[in-house]
Amino acid sequence: MLLITILSLLSTALGVSNLVSANIIERSRELGLLKAIGATNFGVIFLILSEIFISGIFGGILGYFLSLGISKIIGITVFGAAIENNFVVIPIVTILMIFVLLIGSLPAIKMLLGLQPAEVLHGR
């Protein structure tokens, strides 16, 4: 189970990395313009990370409530009894979510730091 969990977290981090990198490539002109008018690297990174974390929080909340319903259905159909909810899992999953989002965002942040406003705005 631990190996499956680690592999799931790794694949999730890769998925986050691909999504964030694609988002930065799509918005490179906008981010280059922000840098050109005086935004610091920290400010632009904070903007991107806040978008990622807001999406992660909403996705986590939605996934939690959907999984509650699905686990009840599976528990009743497969085992003939409802599955108890364990609220100790919530902080653990939250910490894992933050860790995976940060690890998955590192390649995109590195790309963002190398973004040159002049090159992006001139279309290169």
mmCIF file of C-alpha atoms in Angstrom:
data_model
loop_
_atom_site.group_PDB
_atom_site.id
_atom_site.type_symbol
_atom_site.label_atom_id
_atom_site.label_comp_id
_atom_site.label_asym_id
_atom_site.label_seq_id
_atom_site.Cartn_x
_atom_site.Cartn_y
_atom_site.Cartn_z
ATOM 1 C CA MET A 1 0.000 0.000 0.000
ATOM 2 C CA LEU A 2 2.871 2.358 0.773
ATOM 3 C CA LEU A 3 4.400 1.774 -2.657
ATOM 4 C CA ILE A 4 1.074 2.455 -4.373
ATOM 5 C CA THR A 5 0.667 5.636 -2.326
ATOM 6 C CA ILE A 6 4.158 6.858 -3.203
ATOM 7 C CA LEU A 7 3.646 6.103 -6.896
ATOM 8 C CA SER A 8 0.278 7.886 -6.837
ATOM 9 C CA LEU A 9 1.842 10.957 -5.234
ATOM 10 C CA LEU A 10 4.664 10.920 -7.785
ATOM 11 C CA SER A 11 2.274 10.680 -10.722
ATOM 12 C CA THR A 12 0.160 13.455 -9.217
ATOM 13 C CA ALA A 13 3.241 15.676 -8.891
ATOM 14 C CA LEU A 14 4.095 14.991 -12.545
ATOM 15 C CA GLY A 15 0.549 15.879 -13.568
ATOM 16 C CA VAL A 16 0.685 19.112 -11.583
ATOM 17 C CA SER A 17 4.040 19.921 -13.153
ATOM 18 C CA ASN A 18 2.660 19.433 -16.668
ATOM 19 C CA LEU A 19 -0.439 21.510 -15.978
ATOM 20 C CA VAL A 20 1.466 24.384 -14.386
ATOM 21 C CA SER A 21 4.117 24.376 -17.123
ATOM 22 C CA ALA A 22 1.440 24.473 -19.815
ATOM 23 C CA ASN A 23 -0.295 27.298 -17.961
ATOM 24 C CA ILE A 24 2.928 29.311 -17.782
ATOM 25 C CA ILE A 25 3.668 28.720 -21.479
ATOM 26 C CA GLU A 26 0.136 29.852 -22.405
ATOM 27 C CA ARG A 27 0.369 32.923 -20.212
ATOM 28 C CA SER A 28 3.999 33.790 -20.953
ATOM 29 C CA ARG A 29 3.071 37.094 -22.605
ATOM 30 C CA GLU A 30 0.958 38.122 -19.623
ATOM 31 C CA LEU A 31 3.661 37.108 -17.141
ATOM 32 C CA GLY A 32 6.340 38.809 -19.256
ATOM 33 C CA LEU A 33 4.265 41.985 -19.255
ATOM 34 C CA LEU A 34 3.916 41.801 -15.481
ATOM 35 C CA LYS A 35 7.689 41.484 -15.159
ATOM 36 C CA ALA A 36 8.245 44.296 -17.668
ATOM 37 C CA ILE A 37 6.117 46.766 -15.718
ATOM 38 C CA GLY A 38 7.962 46.040 -12.498
ATOM 39 C CA ALA A 39 6.655 42.852 -10.903
ATOM 40 C CA THR A 40 9.346 40.978 -9.036
ATOM 41 C CA ASN A 41 10.052 37.299 -9.559
ATOM 42 C CA PHE A 42 8.692 36.659 -6.067
ATOM 43 C CA GLY A 43 5.454 38.473 -6.906
ATOM 44 C CA VAL A 44 4.895 36.497 -10.096
ATOM 45 C CA ILE A 45 5.750 33.197 -8.380
ATOM 46 C CA PHE A 46 3.385 34.085 -5.529
ATOM 47 C CA LEU A 47 0.628 34.765 -8.076
ATOM 48 C CA ILE A 48 1.113 31.402 -9.785
ATOM 49 C CA LEU A 49 1.400 29.475 -6.504
ATOM 50 C CA SER A 50 -1.704 31.138 -5.070
ATOM 51 C CA GLU A 51 -3.679 30.109 -8.165
ATOM 52 C CA ILE A 52 -2.396 26.556 -7.805
ATOM 53 C CA PHE A 53 -3.241 26.363 -4.101
ATOM 54 C CA ILE A 54 -6.722 27.844 -4.546
ATOM 55 C CA SER A 55 -7.440 25.242 -7.235
ATOM 56 C CA GLY A 56 -5.980 22.540 -4.983
ATOM 57 C CA ILE A 57 -8.139 23.568 -2.041
ATOM 58 C CA PHE A 58 -11.330 23.600 -4.102
ATOM 59 C CA GLY A 59 -10.406 20.286 -5.712
ATOM 60 C CA GLY A 60 -9.590 18.773 -2.332
ATOM 61 C CA ILE A 61 -12.894 19.877 -0.809
ATOM 62 C CA LEU A 62 -14.871 18.625 -3.803
ATOM 63 C CA GLY A 63 -12.946 15.344 -3.842
ATOM 64 C CA TYR A 64 -13.495 14.854 -0.114
ATOM 65 C CA PHE A 65 -17.253 15.195 -0.306
ATOM 66 C CA LEU A 66 -17.503 13.083 -3.461
ATOM 67 C CA SER A 67 -15.390 10.358 -1.863
ATOM 68 C CA LEU A 68 -17.644 10.342 1.209
ATOM 69 C CA GLY A 69 -20.629 9.468 -0.952
ATOM 70 C CA ILE A 70 -18.770 6.995 -3.129
ATOM 71 C CA SER A 71 -17.248 5.209 -0.121
ATOM 72 C CA LYS A 72 -20.715 4.819 1.426
ATOM 73 C CA ILE A 73 -22.046 3.309 -1.821
ATOM 74 C CA ILE A 74 -19.077 0.949 -2.229
ATOM 75 C CA GLY A 75 -19.185 -0.055 1.448
ATOM 76 C CA ILE A 76 -22.841 -0.941 1.299
ATOM 77 C CA THR A 77 -22.663 -2.739 -2.050
ATOM 78 C CA VAL A 78 -19.449 -4.684 -1.462
ATOM 79 C CA PHE A 79 -19.341 -5.216 2.307
ATOM 80 C CA GLY A 80 -22.988 -4.771 3.261
ATOM 81 C CA ALA A 81 -22.088 -2.081 5.818
ATOM 82 C CA ALA A 82 -21.349 1.634 5.734
ATOM 83 C CA ILE A 83 -17.725 2.677 6.028
ATOM 84 C CA GLU A 84 -16.864 4.944 8.960
ATOM 85 C CA ASN A 85 -15.239 8.296 8.224
ATOM 86 C CA ASN A 86 -11.898 8.946 9.886
ATOM 87 C CA PHE A 87 -11.290 12.673 10.326
ATOM 88 C CA VAL A 88 -7.632 12.149 11.271
ATOM 89 C CA VAL A 89 -6.969 11.671 7.557
ATOM 90 C CA ILE A 90 -7.863 15.287 6.675
ATOM 91 C CA PRO A 91 -4.689 16.965 8.081
ATOM 92 C CA ILE A 92 -2.483 14.216 6.647
ATOM 93 C CA VAL A 93 -4.000 14.607 3.188
ATOM 94 C CA THR A 94 -3.736 18.409 3.452
ATOM 95 C CA ILE A 95 -0.016 18.200 4.227
ATOM 96 C CA LEU A 96 0.505 15.722 1.383
ATOM 97 C CA MET A 97 -1.442 18.008 -0.979
ATOM 98 C CA ILE A 98 0.756 20.993 -0.112
ATOM 99 C CA PHE A 99 3.901 18.897 -0.544
ATOM 100 C CA VAL A 100 2.799 17.481 -3.921
ATOM 101 C CA LEU A 101 1.738 20.910 -5.222
ATOM 102 C CA LEU A 102 5.080 22.454 -4.229
ATOM 103 C CA ILE A 103 7.151 19.605 -5.683
ATOM 104 C CA GLY A 104 5.068 19.572 -8.864
ATOM 105 C CA SER A 105 5.417 23.340 -9.270
ATOM 106 C CA LEU A 106 9.220 23.461 -9.015
ATOM 107 C CA PRO A 107 9.998 22.872 -12.741
ATOM 108 C CA ALA A 108 7.419 25.487 -13.751
ATOM 109 C CA ILE A 109 8.811 27.981 -11.244
ATOM 110 C CA LYS A 110 12.308 27.390 -12.618
ATOM 111 C CA MET A 111 10.971 28.085 -16.112
ATOM 112 C CA LEU A 112 9.197 31.183 -14.815
ATOM 113 C CA LEU A 113 12.399 32.538 -13.286
ATOM 114 C CA GLY A 114 14.139 32.226 -16.664
ATOM 115 C CA LEU A 115 11.358 34.125 -18.427
ATOM 116 C CA GLN A 116 12.795 37.271 -20.031
ATOM 117 C CA PRO A 117 10.172 39.999 -20.609
ATOM 118 C CA ALA A 118 11.831 41.411 -23.716
ATOM 119 C CA GLU A 119 12.041 38.041 -25.450
ATOM 120 C CA VAL A 120 8.473 37.054 -24.582
ATOM 121 C CA LEU A 121 6.943 40.376 -25.597
ATOM 122 C CA HIS A 122 8.805 40.382 -28.926
ATOM 123 C CA GLY A 123 7.415 36.944 -29.744
ATOM 124 C CA ARG A 124 10.594 34.865 -29.505
#
